[in-house]
PDB file of C-alpha atoms and ligand atoms in Angstrom:
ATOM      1  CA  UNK P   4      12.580   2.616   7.356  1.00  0.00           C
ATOM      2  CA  UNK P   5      10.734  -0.079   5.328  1.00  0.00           C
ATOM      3  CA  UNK P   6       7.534  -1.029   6.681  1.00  0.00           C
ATOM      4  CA  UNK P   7       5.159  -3.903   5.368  1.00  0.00           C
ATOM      5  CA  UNK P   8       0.880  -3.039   5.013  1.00  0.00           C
ATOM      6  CA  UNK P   9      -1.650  -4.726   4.185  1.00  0.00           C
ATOM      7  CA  UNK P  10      -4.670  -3.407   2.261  1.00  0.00           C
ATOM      8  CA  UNK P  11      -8.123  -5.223   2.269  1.00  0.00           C
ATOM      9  CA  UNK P  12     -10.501  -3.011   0.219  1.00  0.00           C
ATOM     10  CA  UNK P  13     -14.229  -2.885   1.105  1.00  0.00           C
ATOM     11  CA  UNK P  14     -16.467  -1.296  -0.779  1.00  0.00           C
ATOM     12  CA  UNK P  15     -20.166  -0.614  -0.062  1.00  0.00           C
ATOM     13  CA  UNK P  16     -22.136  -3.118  -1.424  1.00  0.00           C
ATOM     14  CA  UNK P  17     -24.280   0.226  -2.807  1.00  0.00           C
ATOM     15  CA  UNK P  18     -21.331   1.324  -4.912  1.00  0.00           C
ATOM     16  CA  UNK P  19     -21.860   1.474  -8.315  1.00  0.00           C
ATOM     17  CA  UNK P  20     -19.566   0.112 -11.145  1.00  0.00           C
ATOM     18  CA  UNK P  21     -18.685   3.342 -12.287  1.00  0.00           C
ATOM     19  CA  UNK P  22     -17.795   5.006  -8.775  1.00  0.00           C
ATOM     20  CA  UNK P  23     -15.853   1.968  -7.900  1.00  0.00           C
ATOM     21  CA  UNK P  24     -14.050   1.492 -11.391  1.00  0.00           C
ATOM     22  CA  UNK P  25     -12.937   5.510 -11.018  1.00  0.00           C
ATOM     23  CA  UNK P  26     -11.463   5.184  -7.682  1.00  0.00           C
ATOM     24  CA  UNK P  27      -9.318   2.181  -9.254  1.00  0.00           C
ATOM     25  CA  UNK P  28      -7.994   4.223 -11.789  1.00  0.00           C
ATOM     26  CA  UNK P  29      -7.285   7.135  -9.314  1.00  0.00           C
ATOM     27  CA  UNK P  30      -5.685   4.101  -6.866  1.00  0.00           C
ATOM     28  CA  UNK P  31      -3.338   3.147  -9.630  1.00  0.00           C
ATOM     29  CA  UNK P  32      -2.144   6.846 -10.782  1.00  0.00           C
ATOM     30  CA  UNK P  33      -1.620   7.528  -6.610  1.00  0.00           C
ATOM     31  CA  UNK P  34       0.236   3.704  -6.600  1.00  0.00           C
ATOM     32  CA  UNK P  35       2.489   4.357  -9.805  1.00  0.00           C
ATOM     33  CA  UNK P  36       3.395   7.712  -8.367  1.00  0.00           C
ATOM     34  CA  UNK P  37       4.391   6.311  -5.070  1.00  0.00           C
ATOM     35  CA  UNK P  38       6.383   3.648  -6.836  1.00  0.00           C
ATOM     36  CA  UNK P  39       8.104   5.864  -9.338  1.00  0.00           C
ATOM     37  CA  UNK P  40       9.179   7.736  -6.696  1.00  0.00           C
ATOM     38  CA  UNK P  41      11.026   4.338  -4.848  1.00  0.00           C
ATOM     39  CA  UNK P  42       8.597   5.445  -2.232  1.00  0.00           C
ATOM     40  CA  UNK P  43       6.316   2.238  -2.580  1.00  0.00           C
ATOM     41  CA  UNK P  44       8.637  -0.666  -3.026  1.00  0.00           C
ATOM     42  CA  UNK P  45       6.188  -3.313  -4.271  1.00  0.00           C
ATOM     43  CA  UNK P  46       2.655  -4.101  -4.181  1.00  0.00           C
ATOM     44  CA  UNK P  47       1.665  -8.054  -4.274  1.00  0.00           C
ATOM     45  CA  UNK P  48      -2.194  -9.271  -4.839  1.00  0.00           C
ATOM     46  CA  UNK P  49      -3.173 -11.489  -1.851  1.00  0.00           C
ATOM     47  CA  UNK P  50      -4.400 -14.542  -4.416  1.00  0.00           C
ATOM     48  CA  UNK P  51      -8.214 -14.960  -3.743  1.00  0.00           C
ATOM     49  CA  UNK P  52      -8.767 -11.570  -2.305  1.00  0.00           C
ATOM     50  CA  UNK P  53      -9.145  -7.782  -2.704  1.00  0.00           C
ATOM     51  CA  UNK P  54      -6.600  -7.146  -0.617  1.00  0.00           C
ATOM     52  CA  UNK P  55      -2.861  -6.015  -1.227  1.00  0.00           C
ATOM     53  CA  UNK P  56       0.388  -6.548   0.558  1.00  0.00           C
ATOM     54  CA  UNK P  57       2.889  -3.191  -0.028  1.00  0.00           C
ATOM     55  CA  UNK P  58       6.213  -2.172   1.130  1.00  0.00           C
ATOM     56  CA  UNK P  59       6.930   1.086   2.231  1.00  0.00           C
ATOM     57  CA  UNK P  60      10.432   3.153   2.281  1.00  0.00           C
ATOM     58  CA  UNK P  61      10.067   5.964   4.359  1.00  0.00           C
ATOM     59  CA  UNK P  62      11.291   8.375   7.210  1.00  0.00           C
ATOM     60  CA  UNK P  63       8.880   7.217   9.763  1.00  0.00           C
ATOM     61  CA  UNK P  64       5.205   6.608  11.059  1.00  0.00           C
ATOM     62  CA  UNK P  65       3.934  10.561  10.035  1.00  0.00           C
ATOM     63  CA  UNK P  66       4.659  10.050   6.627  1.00  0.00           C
ATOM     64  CA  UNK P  67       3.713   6.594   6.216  1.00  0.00           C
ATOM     65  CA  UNK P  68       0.107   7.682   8.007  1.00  0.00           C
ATOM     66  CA  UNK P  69       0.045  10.764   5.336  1.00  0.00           C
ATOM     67  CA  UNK P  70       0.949   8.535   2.560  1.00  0.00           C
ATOM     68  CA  UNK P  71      -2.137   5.863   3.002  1.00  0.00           C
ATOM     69  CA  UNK P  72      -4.566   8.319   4.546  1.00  0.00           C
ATOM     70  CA  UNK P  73      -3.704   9.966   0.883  1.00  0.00           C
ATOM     71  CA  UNK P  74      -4.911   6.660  -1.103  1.00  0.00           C
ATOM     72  CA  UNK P  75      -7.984   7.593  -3.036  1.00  0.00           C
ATOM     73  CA  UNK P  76      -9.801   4.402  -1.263  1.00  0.00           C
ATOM     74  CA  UNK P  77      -8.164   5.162   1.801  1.00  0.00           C
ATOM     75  CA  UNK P  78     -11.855   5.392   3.163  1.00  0.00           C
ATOM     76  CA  UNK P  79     -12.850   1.469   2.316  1.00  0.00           C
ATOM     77  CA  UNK P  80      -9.371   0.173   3.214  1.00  0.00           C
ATOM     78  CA  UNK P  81      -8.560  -1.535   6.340  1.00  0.00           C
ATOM     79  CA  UNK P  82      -4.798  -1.218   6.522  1.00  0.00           C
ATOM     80  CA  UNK P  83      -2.464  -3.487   9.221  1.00  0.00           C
ATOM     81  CA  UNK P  84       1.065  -2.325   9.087  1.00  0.00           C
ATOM     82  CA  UNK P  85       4.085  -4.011   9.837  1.00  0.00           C
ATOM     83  CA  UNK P  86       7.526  -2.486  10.561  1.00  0.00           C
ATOM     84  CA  UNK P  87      10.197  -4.596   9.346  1.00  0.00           C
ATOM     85  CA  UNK P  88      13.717  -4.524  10.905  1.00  0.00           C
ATOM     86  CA  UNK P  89      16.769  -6.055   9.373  1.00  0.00           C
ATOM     87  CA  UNK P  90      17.091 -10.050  10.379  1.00  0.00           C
ATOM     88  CA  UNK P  91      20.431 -11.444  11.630  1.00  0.00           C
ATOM     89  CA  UNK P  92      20.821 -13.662   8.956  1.00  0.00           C
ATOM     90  CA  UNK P  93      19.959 -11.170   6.076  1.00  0.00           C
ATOM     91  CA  UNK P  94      22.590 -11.658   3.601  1.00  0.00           C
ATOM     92  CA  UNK P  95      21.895  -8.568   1.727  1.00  0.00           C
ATOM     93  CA  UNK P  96      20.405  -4.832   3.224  1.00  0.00           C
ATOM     94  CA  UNK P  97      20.184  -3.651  -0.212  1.00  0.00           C
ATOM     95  CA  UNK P  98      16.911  -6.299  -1.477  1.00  0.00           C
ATOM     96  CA  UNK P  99      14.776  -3.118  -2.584  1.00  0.00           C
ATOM     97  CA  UNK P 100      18.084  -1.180  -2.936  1.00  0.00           C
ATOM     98  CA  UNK P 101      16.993   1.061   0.429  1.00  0.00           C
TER      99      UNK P 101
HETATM  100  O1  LIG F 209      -5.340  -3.650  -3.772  1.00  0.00           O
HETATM  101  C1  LIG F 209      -5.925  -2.796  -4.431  1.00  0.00           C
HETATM  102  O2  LIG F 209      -6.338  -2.993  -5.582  1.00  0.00           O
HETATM  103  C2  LIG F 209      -6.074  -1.419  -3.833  1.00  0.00           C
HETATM  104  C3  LIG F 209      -4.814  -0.703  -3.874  1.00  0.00           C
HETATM  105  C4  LIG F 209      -4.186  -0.080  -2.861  1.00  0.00           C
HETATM  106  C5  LIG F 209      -2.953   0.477  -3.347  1.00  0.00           C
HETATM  107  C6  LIG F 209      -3.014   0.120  -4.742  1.00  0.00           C
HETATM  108  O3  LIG F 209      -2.189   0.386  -5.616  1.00  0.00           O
HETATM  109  O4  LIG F 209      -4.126  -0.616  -5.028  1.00  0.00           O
END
């Protein structure tokens, strides 16, 4: 099941540089993990924002939930998900070879 989020990442304005530069690097090993694992189809930067759109491949809504609770920012994220269903006109199911 593929499913479309969206990430907007808040951090306190009382984070430090440090704190919020070591998260980033933890975000990225969690991220390429996901993504070597075809788990995590694609991540996009919304231009202009810290904010992230991602596609998902999973089983269903329990894993997807344990998957971004697991992000190391999970805490300053607010995450809007979106399942996405194949559309009539599609002319291929295999875009992200799911
Ligand atoms: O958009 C960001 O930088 C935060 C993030 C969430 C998942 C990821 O890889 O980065």
């Amino acid at each position: 099941m593929l499913f479309l989020a969206r990430m907007d990442v808040v951090f306190p304005e009382s984070m430090d540089a440090a704190t919020k530069a070591d998260f980033q690097v933890r975000e990225k090993e969690y991220s390429g993990n996901l993504q070597q694992q075809g788990i995590m189809k694609g991540i996009w930067r919304v231009v202009g924002e810290y904010a992230n759109y991602s596609i998902f491949d999973v089983d269903g809504h329990d894993e997807l939930h344990e998957i971004l609770s697991g992000f190391p920012m999970f805490a300053y994220m607010n995450v809007k998900v979106t399942p996405l269903a194949k559309h009539p006109n599609a002319t291929t199911d295999d875009f992200f070879g799911a």
